[in-house]
Each structure stands twice: as structure tokens, then as C-alpha cells.
Coordinates of C-alpha atoms and ligand atoms in Angstrom, one line a residue:
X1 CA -92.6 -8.8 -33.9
X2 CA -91.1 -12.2 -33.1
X3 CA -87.8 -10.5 -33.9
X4 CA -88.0 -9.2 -30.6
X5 CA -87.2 -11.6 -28.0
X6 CA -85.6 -15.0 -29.0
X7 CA -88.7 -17.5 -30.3
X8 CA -87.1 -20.7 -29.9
X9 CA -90.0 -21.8 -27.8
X10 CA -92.0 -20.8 -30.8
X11 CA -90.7 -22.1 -33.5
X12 CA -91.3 -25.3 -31.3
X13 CA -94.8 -24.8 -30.8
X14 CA -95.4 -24.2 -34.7
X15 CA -93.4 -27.4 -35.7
X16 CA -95.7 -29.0 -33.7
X17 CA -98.8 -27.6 -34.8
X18 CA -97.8 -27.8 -38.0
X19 CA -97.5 -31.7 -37.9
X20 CA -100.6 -32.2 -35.8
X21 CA -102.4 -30.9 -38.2
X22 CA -100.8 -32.9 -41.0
X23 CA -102.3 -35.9 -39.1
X24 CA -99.5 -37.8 -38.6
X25 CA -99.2 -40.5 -36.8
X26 CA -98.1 -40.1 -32.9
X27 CA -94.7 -42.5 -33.6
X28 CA -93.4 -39.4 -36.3
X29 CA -94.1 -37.1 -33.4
X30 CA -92.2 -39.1 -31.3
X31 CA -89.0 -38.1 -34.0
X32 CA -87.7 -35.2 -33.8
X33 CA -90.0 -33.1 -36.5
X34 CA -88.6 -31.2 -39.4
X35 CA -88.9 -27.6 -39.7
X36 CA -91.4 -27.0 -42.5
X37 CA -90.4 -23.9 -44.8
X38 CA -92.4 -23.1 -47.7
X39 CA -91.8 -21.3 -51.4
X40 CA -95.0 -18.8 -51.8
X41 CA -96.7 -15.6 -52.3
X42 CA -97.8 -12.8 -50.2
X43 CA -99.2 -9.6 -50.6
X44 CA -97.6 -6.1 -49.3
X45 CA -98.1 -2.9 -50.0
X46 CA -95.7 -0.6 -51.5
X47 CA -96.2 2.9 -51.7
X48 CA -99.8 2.8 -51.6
X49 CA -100.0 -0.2 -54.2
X50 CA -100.8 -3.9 -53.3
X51 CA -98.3 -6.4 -54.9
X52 CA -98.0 -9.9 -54.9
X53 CA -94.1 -10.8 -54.4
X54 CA -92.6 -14.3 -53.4
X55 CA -92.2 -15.4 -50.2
X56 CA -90.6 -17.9 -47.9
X57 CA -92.8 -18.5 -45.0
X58 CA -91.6 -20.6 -41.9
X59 CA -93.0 -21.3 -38.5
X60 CA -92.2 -17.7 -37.5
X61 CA -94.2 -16.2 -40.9
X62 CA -92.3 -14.7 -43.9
X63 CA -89.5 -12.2 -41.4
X64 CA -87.2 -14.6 -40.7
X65 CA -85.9 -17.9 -39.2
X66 CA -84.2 -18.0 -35.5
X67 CA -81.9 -21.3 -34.6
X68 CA -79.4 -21.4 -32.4
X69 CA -75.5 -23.2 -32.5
X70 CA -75.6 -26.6 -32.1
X71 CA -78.8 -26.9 -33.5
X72 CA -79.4 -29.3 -36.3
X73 CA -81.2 -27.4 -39.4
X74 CA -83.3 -30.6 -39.6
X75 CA -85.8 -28.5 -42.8
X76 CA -88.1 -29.6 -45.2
X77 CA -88.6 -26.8 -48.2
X78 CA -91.8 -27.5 -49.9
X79 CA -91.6 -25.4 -53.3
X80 CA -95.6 -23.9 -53.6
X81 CA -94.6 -21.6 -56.6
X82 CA -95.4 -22.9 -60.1
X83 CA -92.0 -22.3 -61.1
X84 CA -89.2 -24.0 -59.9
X85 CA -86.6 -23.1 -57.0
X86 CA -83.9 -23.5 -54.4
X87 CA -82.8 -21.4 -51.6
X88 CA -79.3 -21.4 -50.7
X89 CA -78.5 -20.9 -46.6
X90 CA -76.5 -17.8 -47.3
X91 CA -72.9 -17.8 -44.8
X92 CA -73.8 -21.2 -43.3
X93 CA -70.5 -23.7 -43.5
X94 CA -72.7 -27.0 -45.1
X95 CA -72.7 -30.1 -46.7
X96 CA -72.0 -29.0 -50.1
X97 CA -75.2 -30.8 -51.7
X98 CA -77.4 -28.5 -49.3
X99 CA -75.8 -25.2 -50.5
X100 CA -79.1 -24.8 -52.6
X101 CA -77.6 -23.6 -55.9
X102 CA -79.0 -25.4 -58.9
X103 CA -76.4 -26.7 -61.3
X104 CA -73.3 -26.4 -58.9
X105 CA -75.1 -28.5 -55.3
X106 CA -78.0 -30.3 -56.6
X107 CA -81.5 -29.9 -58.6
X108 CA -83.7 -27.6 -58.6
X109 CA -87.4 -28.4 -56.5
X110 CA -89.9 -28.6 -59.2
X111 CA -93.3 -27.0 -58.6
X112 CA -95.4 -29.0 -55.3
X113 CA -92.0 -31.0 -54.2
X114 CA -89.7 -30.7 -51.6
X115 CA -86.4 -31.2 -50.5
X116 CA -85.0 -32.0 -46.9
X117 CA -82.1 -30.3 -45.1
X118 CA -80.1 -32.2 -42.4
X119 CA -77.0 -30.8 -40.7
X120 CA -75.4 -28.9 -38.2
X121 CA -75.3 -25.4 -37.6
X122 CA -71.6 -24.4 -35.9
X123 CA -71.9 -21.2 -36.6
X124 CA -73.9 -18.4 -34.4
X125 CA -74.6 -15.1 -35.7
X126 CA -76.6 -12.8 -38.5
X127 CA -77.4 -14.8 -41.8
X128 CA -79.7 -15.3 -44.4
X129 CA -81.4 -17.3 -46.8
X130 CA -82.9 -16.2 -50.3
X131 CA -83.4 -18.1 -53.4
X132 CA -80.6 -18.9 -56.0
X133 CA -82.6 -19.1 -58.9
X134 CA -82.9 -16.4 -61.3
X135 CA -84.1 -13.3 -60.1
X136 CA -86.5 -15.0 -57.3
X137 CA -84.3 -13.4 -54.7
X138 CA -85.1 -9.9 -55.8
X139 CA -88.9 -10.9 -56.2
X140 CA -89.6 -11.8 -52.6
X141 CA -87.6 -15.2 -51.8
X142 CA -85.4 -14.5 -49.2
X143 CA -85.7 -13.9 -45.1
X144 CA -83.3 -13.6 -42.4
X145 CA -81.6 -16.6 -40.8
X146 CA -80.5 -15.8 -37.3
X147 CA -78.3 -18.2 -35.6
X148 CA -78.0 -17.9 -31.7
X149 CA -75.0 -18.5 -29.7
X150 CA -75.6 -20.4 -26.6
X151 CA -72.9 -18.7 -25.3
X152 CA -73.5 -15.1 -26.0
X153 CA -72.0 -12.5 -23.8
X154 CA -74.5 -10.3 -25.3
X155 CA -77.6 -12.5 -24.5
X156 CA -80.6 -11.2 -22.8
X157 CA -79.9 -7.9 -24.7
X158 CA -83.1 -6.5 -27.0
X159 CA -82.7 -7.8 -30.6
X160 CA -84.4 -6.0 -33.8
X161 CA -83.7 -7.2 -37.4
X162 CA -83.3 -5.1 -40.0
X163 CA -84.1 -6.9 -43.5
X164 CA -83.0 -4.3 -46.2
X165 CA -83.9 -5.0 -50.1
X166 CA -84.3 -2.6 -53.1
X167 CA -87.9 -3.0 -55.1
X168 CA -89.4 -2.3 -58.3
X169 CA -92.5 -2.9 -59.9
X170 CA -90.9 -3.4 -63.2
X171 CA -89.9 -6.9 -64.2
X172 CA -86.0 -7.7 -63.4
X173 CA -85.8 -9.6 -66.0
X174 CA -87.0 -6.5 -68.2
X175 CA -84.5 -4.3 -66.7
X176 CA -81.8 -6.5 -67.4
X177 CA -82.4 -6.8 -71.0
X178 CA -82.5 -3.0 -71.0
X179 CA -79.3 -3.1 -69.9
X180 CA -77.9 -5.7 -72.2
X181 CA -79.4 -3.5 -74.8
X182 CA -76.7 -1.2 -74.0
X183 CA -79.7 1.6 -74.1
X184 CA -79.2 1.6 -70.6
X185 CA -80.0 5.8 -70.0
X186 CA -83.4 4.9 -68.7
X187 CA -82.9 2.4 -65.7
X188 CA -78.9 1.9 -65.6
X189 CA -75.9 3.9 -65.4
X190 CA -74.7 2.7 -68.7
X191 CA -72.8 5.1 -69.6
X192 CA -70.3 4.9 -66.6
X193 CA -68.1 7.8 -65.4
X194 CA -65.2 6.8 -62.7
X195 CA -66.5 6.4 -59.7
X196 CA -66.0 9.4 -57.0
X197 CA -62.2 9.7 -55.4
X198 CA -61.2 6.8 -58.0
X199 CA -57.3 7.0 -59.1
X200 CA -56.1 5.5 -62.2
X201 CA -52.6 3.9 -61.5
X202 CA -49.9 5.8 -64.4
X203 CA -50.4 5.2 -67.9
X204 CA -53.5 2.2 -67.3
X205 CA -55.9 2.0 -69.8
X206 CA -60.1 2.5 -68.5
X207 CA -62.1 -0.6 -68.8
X208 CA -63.7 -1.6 -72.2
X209 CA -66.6 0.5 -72.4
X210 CA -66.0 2.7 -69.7
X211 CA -66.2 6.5 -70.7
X212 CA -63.7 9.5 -69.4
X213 CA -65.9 12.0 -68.2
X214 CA -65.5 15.3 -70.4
X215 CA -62.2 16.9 -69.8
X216 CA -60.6 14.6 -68.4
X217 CA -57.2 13.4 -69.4
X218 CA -55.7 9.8 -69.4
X219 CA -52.2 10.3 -67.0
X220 CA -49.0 9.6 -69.2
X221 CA -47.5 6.7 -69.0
X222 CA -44.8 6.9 -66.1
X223 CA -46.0 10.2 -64.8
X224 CA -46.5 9.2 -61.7
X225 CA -48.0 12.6 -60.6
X226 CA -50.9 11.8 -63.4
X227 CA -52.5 9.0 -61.0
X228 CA -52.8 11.8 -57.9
X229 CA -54.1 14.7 -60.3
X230 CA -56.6 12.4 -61.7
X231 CA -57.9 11.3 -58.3
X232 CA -58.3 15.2 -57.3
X233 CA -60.1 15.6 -60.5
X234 CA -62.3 12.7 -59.8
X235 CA -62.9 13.8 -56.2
X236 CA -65.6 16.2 -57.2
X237 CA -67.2 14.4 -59.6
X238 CA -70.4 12.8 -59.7
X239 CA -70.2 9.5 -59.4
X240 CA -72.8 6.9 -61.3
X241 CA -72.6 3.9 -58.7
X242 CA -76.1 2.2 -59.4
X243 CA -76.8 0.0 -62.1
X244 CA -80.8 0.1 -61.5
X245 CA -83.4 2.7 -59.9
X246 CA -85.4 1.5 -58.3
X247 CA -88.9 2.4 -57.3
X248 CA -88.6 1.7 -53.2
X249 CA -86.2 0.7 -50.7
X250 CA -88.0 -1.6 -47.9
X251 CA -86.9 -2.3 -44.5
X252 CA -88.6 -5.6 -43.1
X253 CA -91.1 -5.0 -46.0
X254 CA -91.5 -1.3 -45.1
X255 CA -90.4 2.2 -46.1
X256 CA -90.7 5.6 -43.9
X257 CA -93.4 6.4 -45.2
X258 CA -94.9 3.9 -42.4
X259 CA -91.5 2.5 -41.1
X260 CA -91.7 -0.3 -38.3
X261 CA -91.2 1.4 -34.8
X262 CA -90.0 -0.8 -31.9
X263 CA -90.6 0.0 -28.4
X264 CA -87.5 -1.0 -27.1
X265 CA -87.1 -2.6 -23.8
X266 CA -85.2 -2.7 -20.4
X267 CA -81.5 -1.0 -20.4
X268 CA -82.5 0.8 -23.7
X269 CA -79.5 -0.9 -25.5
X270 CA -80.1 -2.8 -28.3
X271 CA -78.5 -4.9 -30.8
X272 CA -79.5 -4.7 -34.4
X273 CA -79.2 -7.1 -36.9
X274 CA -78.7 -5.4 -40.2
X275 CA -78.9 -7.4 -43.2
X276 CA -78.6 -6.2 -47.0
X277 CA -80.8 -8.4 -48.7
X278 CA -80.7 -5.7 -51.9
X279 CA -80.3 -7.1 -55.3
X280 CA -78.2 -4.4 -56.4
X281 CA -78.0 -1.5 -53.8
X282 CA -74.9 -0.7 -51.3
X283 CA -76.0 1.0 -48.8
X284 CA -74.7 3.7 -45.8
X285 CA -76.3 2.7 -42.2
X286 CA -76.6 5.3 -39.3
X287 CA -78.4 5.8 -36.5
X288 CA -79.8 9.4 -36.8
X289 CA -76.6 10.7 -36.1
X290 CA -75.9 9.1 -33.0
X291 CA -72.7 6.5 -32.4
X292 CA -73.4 3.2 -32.7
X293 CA -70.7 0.0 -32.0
X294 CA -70.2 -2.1 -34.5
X295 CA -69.4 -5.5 -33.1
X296 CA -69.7 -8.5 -36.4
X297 CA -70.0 -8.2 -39.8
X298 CA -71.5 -11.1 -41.7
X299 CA -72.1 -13.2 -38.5
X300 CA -68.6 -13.1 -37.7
X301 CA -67.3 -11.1 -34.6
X302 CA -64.9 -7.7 -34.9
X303 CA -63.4 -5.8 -32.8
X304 CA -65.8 -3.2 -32.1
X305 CA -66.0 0.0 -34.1
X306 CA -67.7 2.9 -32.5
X307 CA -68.8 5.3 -35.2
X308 CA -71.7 7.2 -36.5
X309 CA -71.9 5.9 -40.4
X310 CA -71.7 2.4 -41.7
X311 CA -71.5 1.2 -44.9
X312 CA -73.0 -2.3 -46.1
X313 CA -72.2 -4.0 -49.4
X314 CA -74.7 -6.2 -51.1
X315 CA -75.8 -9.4 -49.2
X316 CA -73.4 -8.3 -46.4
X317 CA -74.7 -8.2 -42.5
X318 CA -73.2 -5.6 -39.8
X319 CA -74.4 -6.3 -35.9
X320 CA -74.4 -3.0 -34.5
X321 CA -75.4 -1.8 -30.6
X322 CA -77.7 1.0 -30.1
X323 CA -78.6 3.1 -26.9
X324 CA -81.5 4.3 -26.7
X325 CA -81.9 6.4 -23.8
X326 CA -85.0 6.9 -21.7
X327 CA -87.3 9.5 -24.0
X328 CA -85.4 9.2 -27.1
X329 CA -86.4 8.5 -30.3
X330 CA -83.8 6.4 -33.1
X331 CA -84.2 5.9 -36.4
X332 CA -82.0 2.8 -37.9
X333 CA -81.6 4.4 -41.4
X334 CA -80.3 3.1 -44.6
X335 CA -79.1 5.6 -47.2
X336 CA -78.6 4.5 -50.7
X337 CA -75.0 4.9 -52.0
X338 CA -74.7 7.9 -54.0
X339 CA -78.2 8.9 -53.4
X340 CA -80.3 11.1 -50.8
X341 CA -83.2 8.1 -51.0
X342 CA -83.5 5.7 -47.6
X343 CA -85.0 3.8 -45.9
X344 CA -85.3 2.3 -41.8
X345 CA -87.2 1.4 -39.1
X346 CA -87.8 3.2 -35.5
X347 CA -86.4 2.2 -32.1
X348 CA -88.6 4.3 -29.3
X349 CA -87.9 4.3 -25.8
X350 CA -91.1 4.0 -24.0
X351 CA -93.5 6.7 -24.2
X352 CA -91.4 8.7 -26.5
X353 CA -93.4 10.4 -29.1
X354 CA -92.5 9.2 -32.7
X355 CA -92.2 11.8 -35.5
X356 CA -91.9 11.1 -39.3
X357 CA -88.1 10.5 -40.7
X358 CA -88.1 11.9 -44.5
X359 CA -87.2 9.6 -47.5
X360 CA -84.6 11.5 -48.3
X361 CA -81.5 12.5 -46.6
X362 CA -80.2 16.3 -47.3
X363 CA -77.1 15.4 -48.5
X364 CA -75.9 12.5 -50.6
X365 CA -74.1 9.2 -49.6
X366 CA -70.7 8.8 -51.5
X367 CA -69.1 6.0 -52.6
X368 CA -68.9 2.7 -50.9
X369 CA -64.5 2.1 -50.7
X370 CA -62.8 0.2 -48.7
X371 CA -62.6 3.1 -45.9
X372 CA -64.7 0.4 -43.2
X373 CA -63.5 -2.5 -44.7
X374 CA -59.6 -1.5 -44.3
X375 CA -60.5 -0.7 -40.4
X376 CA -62.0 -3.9 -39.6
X377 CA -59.9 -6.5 -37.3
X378 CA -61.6 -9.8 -36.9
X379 CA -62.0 -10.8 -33.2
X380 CA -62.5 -14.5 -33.9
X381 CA -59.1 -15.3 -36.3
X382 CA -58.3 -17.9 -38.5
X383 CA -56.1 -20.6 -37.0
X384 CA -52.3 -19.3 -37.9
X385 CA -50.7 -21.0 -40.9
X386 CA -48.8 -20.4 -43.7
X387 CA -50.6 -19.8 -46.9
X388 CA -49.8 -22.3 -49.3
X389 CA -51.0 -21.2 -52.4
X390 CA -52.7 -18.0 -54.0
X391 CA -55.3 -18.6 -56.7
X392 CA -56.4 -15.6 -58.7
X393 CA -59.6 -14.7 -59.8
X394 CA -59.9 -11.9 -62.1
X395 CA -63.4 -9.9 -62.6
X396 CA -63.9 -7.9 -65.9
X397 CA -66.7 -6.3 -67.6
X398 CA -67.5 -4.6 -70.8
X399 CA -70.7 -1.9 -68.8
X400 CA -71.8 -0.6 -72.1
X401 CA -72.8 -4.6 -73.5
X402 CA -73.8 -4.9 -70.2
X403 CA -71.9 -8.4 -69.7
X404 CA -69.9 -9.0 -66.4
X405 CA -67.1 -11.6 -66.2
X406 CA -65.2 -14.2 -64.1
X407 CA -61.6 -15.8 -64.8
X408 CA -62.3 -14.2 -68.5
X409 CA -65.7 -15.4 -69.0
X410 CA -69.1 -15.3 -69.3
X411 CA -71.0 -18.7 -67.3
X412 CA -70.5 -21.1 -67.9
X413 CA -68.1 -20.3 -70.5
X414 CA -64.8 -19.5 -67.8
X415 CA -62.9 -21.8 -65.3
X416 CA -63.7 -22.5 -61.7
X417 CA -61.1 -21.7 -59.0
X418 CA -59.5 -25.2 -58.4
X419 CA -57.8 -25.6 -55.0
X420 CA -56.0 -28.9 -53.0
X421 CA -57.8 -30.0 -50.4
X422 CA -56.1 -29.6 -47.2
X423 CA -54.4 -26.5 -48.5
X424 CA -54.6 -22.7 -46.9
X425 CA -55.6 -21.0 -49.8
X426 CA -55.7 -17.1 -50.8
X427 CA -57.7 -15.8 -53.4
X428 CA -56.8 -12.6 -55.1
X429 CA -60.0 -11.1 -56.5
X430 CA -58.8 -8.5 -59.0
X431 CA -61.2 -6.2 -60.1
X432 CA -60.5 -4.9 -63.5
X433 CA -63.8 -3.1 -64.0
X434 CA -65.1 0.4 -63.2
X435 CA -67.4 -0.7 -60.6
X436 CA -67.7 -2.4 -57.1
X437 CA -68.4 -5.9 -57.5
X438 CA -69.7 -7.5 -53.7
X439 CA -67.5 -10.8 -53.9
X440 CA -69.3 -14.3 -52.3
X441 CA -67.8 -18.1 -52.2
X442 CA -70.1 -20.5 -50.8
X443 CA -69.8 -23.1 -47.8
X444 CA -66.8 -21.2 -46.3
X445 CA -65.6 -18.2 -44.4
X446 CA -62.5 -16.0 -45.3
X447 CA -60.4 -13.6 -43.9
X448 CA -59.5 -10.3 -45.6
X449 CA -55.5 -10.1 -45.5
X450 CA -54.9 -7.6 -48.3
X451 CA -56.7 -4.4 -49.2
X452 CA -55.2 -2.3 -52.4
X453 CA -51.7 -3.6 -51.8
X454 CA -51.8 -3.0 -47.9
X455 CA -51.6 -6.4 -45.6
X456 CA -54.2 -6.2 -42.9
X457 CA -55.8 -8.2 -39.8
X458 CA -59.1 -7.6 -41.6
X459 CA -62.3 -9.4 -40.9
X460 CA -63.5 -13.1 -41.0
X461 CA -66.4 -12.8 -43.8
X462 CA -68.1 -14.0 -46.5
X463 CA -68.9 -11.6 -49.1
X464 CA -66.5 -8.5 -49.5
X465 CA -66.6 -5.9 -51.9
X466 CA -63.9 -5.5 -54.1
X467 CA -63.4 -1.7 -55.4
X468 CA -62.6 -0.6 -59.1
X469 CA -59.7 -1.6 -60.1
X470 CA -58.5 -3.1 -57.3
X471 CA -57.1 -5.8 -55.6
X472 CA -59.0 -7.9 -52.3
X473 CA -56.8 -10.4 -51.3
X474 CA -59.3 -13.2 -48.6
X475 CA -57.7 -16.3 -47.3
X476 CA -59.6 -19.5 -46.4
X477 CA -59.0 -23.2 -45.7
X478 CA -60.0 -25.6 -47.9
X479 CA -61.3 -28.1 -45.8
X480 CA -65.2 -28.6 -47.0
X481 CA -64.3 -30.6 -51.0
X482 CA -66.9 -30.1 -53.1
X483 CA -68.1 -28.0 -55.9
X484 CA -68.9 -24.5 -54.3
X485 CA -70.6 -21.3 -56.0
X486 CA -68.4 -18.4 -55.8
X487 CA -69.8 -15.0 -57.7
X488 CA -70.6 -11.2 -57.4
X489 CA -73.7 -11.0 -55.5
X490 CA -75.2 -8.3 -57.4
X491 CA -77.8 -10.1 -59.2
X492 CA -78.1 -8.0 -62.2
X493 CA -74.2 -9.0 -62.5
X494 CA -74.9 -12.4 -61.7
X495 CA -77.5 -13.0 -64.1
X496 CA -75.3 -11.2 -66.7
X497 CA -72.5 -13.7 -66.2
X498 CA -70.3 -12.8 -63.1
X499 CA -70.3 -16.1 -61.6
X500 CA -67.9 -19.4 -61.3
X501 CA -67.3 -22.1 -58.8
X502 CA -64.8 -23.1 -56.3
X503 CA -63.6 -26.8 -57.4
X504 CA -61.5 -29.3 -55.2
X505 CA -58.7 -31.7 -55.9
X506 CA -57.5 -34.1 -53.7
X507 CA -54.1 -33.6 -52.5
X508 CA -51.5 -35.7 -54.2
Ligands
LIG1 CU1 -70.7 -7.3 -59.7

């Protein structure tokens, strides 16, 4: 796997191949080349079947992309579909007109052209890059973007990605019409109960749509014990957390039936970089049991975490450090949230024989909360300031028309957030619905501040889920103007409407 050992060297080598070959002349050799990515199809078998998804290839093949800090993404995207697309650099801080969202940073790439990418990378750490148009993402169009740090105290350790993504054969743009249709029994939890362990504050009202489970009582207004007996009530409930079932889980392209297994190396510890490239799937990671240390979360650094279970929202990335001890066996597993259905890859010592790891897990994962989230303490802080104003950005939904809603409307029909430029900015996400939306703003980080009413430290991020009826409250600076997509990451949300933009002014 070229995940293995860093392939700068590589990815070198291919650039220049790839322009020898093109015949150019020596004189553009002589310039420092461009990266060539491409918009394609491959073929990969999924359970047994042979299917033609979309891909993005670069010099490395279709698993992923490795820069390092300092770099300069100096990449040319040549679309080879016969549709059109655009593949947004997912966590990167960017020029704002090479965020690679069509409509809110620039055109689309029509079918045969290209666009070219030029500017720094100051970041280091675990991103990605998948397409921003439609439902390409979920089809293929998307690989990891791994960004080095020159100065990594945890350089020369092993590295594995872990590329996580939900599949179906069925067409997504078929399932979301299902769901739209409100006739959602067959692929959607349309008919939504509350969520496991959910309380409903005194005398609030459920979401449009959203059903009380049989026997279950709204609390009285003011009867402040209603809130508490509702959330015992809840606690044993089933909980109906996934929009969509779907028909595999892969891990770099793989499920357990025939999971990648890494031979891993030297001290036997290794760093795993997880990403959740699902369209609509939170998932639990662990590492058969054993204690892992977390140590970032969406590229940025934490203080590190030592535990056994880890969950990861959609289009979030943890960084976690495995030991794999001389004979052992480790399976890197990801367990579907509210489901006994996973999937992973295998880290072997050497020698060490390899048995098969089930599909399914004996019990089943909860609910993805806050429980993580609310524990995380960024390592790497945001420069102290005062935060000069708060911009609120509700999120609403009516689950049984299946439409999903920003700042009380459907795109492009609601308001972008508008902040001063210059400014310290909060933004309180307010989640009015019955479900967890996984919360993304373009061409910035944030820092979590404010979980459910509690003040925290939290992490330095870019996508955070925001639980039922619930307040996240993230602060950023506003110090990259430009016109900046800002939405729910799940796509079947997205598509449905849960989406806006971050907007600038100038400061007066
Ligand atoms: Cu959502």
C-alpha cells in the first residue's frame, strides 16, 4: 500500500512520468510540474458483485493524496466523467475560489476540461477531498488527502489510512426521492422515534413530523421532573438513527469479508488515519477491544484520549495510535451507529496468523452524543480574544416530507451567515430537529466552546455534530472574506436542502 511509508518521493516520480509522457517540451519540465488528478471510473467488487463507481485517481492511484506543510498544492483536475464536477479540498484553509463548490467558489469543470489549483498548504494533518456535486461523493469521488508535518514528533512512526464510506447499489438519487416521498419504511427511518437517552426540555413541543413513540407522554409545561422521566423512558428505547440502509460498509474499498491486513512494522506502534468519508453513516471506531490514544481529530491536534471506543461523525477524521505487540493480531473496526454491521481493516504483527473478524458485532452501537465531543481539549488553541459577535444559525426539518433546513429554509431559498471581516465570530448552531446533523463551514477551522449549555476547551475542528435539539456553540476568525459553503454534511440532508453560505462584509 503506498499508505504505508510516506510517498513523497513518489508522487515525484509519477509527476514526472506523467509529463514525459505528455511530451512536453524539456523548458515545462524545467517548471515546477503540476500534480495531475483525474475525475474517472474504476471497477471494485462489492460483495461478490463488480461495480463501476467514480473515482479520483492521482499519481498514487485512486487511495489517496500525501503532501506535506509548506507544500504548494500546485494541481491540475482534469474532469474525464461525461458529467460535470468539482472536488472541494475538504479542511484545507484556501483561496476561496479553489474551495471547489459549484455556485458558492466557482464553475463547475464541464466534461474533458480542467481546472488548476495553486496555493499553499499550512496546514499538516488527516484530510480529504471528494466531490461537491450532487451525489458524486457517495458514488466514488472522493480519496484521502494527507498533509505531512515537517515537524512531526510522531514522524518515522508506521502510518495506515483508514478510508470509511457507506455503499449501495441502488441509485442515491432514487433513495432520496423515496424519502421525499415520505413512504420512507423501505430505505429510511421516516417515521422517526427520539433518539436513545434523548430528554425533551419541560413543556417543548417535538419537531414537525417527528412521532412520540407509543406510550409516551409529552412532560407538562413547567414540570421540571417531566424532562428527567422522559429521558429514563427514552433510555431503553430503540433508537432509529439512519436515514438510509445501506447494502455495504467499505474500508479503503473493502469489507471483512476480505478486509485489507497490514503487516505492521518496527516498534509495532502505529498511527492510523481514520477518515469518515460516509454519505450518511456515524460511526463507533475500536480497536478489537484494546486502548487506543486518540491524539487529533479532523487534522487538528488534541490532547490525547486513551480509550477503547471512538465515535466518528460524518466527514470527520480521528488520528489514533495503536500497539500492536509482537504476535498480535488488530482489527481497526468501524461499527455502524445503532447497528451490529461494520466494517475495518487488519494490522498484523509479523508472522501472526490472521483470522476472520465477523460483519457483525454482538451487540449494538448506540447513539452518537456529544459524550467524546464534550471530553475533547484542543492541543493547538485559537489565539485568545474576545468574541465579538455570535451569529446564529438554526437547523430544522420536517423528517416525514423529508426536507432539511438552514436559517429557515430550504437552498437556496434561506440567508447566508453574514459576518465582519476582522471579527472573532461564534456561531451557535441550533438544532431544532430530532436528528444529529454533522455541521461543516468551509475554508476555516473552529473551536468548539459550548456543548448543550456547558462552556468547554473543546477541539479545533471543522465539522461537528450537533445533537437533537441542541445547542453547538464553535468560534472562528473571520479572516479568509469570501463567500464560503457552510452545511450538514450528510448528503442525503444536503441534497434535501440543509445547506447555506458563510458571507463577509467589510468592516466599517
Ligand atoms: Cu443533517
Amino acid at each position: 500500500m503506498a499508505y504505508e511509508t510516506p510517498s513523497r518521493r513518489g508522487v515525484l516520480a509519477g509527476i514526472a512520468a506523467t509529463t514525459a509522457l505528455a511530451g512536453l517540451p524539456a523548458a515545462a519540465l524545467a517548471r515546477k510540474p503540476k500534480l495531475q488528478l483525474e475525475a474517472t471510473t474504476r471497477e471494485i467488487e462489492v460483495n461478490g458483485k463488480l461495480v463501476k463507481r467514480l473515482a479520483v485517481v492521482g499519481p498514487d492511484g485512486p487511495e489517496g493524496l500525501r503532501l506535506k506543510r509548506g507544500d504548494d498544492f500546485e494541481v491540475r483536475l482534469t474532469n474525464r466523467l461525461d458529467t460535470e464536477t468539482l472536488i472541494h479540498w475538504h479542511g484545507l484553509i484556501l483561496p476561496p475560489a479553489q474551495d471547489g463548490v459549484p455556485g458558492i467558489s466557482g464553475p463547475a469543470i464541464p466534461p474533458g476540461g480542467h481546472a488548476d489549483y495553486d496555493f499553499p498548504l499550512v496546514q499538516a494533518g488527516t484530510y480529504w477531498m471528494h466531490s461537491h456535486v450532487g451525489f458524486q461523493e457517495q458514488l466514488g469521488l472522493a480519496m484521502p488527502l494527507i498533509l505531512e508535518d515537517p515537524d512531526d514528533p510522531l514522524a518515522g512512526l508506521q502510518e495506515v489510512v483508514l478510508f470509511l464510506e457507506d455503499f449501495t447499489f441502488k441509485d442515491p438519487y432514487a433513495i432520496l426521492a423515496d424519502l421525499q416521498k415520505g413512504d420512507a419504511t423501505a430505505t429510511a427511518g421516516g417515521a422517526m422515534t427520539m433518539p436513545a437517552g434523548m430528554a425533551m426540555p419541560g413543556g417543548a413541543k417535538l419537531p414537525e413530523g417527528m412521532k412520540m413513540p407509543q406510550g409516551m407522554k409529552m412532560p407538562d409545561a413547567g414540570n421540571t421532573d417531566g424532562a428527567m422521566k422522559m429521558a429514563d423512558g427514552m433510555a431503553g428505547m430503540k433508537a432509529d438513527l439512519n436515514d438510509v440502509d445501506f447494502d455495504a460498509y467499505l474500508a479503503n474499498s473493502r469489507t471483512l469479508r476480505d478486509p485489507e491486513i497490514i503487516r505492521v512494522e518496527r516498534n509495532g506502534k502505529v498511527r492510523v488515519r481514520i477518515i469518515n468519508g460516509g454519505a450518511s453513516t456515524n460511526f463507533f471506531i475500536s480497536a478489537g477491544g484494546r486502548t487506543a490514544r486518540l491524539v487529533a481529530v479532523d487534522g487538528e491536534p488534541v490532547q490525547p484520549i486513551d480509550d477503547t471506543v471512538f465515535p466518528i461523525g460524518i466527514a470527520q477524521r480521528l488520528d489514533l495510535l495503536v500497539d500492536v505487540a509482537a504476535g498480535q493480531v488488530v482489527p481497526i473496526l468501524a461499527q455502524r451507529e445503532g447497528d451490529t454491521v461494520r466494517t475495518g481493516l487488519i494490522l498484523a504483527a509479523p508472522g501472526a496468523q490472521v483470522a476472520k473478524v465477523s460483519e457483525q458485532a454482538e451487540a449494538k452501537a448506540g447513539a452518537m452524543g456529544v459524550e467524546l465531543e464534550s471530553r475533547l481539549r484542543t492541543a493547538a488553541p485559537l489565539p485568545q480574544r474576545p468574541i465579538d459577535d455570535e451569529l446564529l444559525s438554526t437547523l430544522s426539518g420536517n423528517m416525514a416530507a423529508y426536507v432539511w433546513m438552514m436559517h429557515g429554509g430550504v437552498y437556496p431559498n434561506n440567508k447566508p451567515l453574514v459576518v465582519t471581516t476582522g471579527q472573532r465570530a461564534a456561531i451557535r448552531m441550533r438544532n431544532e430537529t430530532g436528528m444529529a446533523h454533522p455541521m461543516h463551514l468551509h475554508g476555516h477551522v473552529f473551536q468548539v466552546v459550548e456543548i448543550a449549555g456547558k462552556k468547554i476547551d473543546g477541539a479545533v475542528r471543522d465539522t461537528v455534530m450537533v445533537p437533537p435539539l441542541s445547542d453547538v456553540v464553535v468560534v472562528f476568525d473571520a479572516n479568509n472574506p469570501g463567500n464560503w459553503a457552510y452545511h450538514c454534511h450528510n448528503l442525503y440532508h444536503m441534497e434535501a436542502g440543509m445547506f447555506s453560505y458563510l458571507a463577509y462584509v467589510p468592516a466599517t
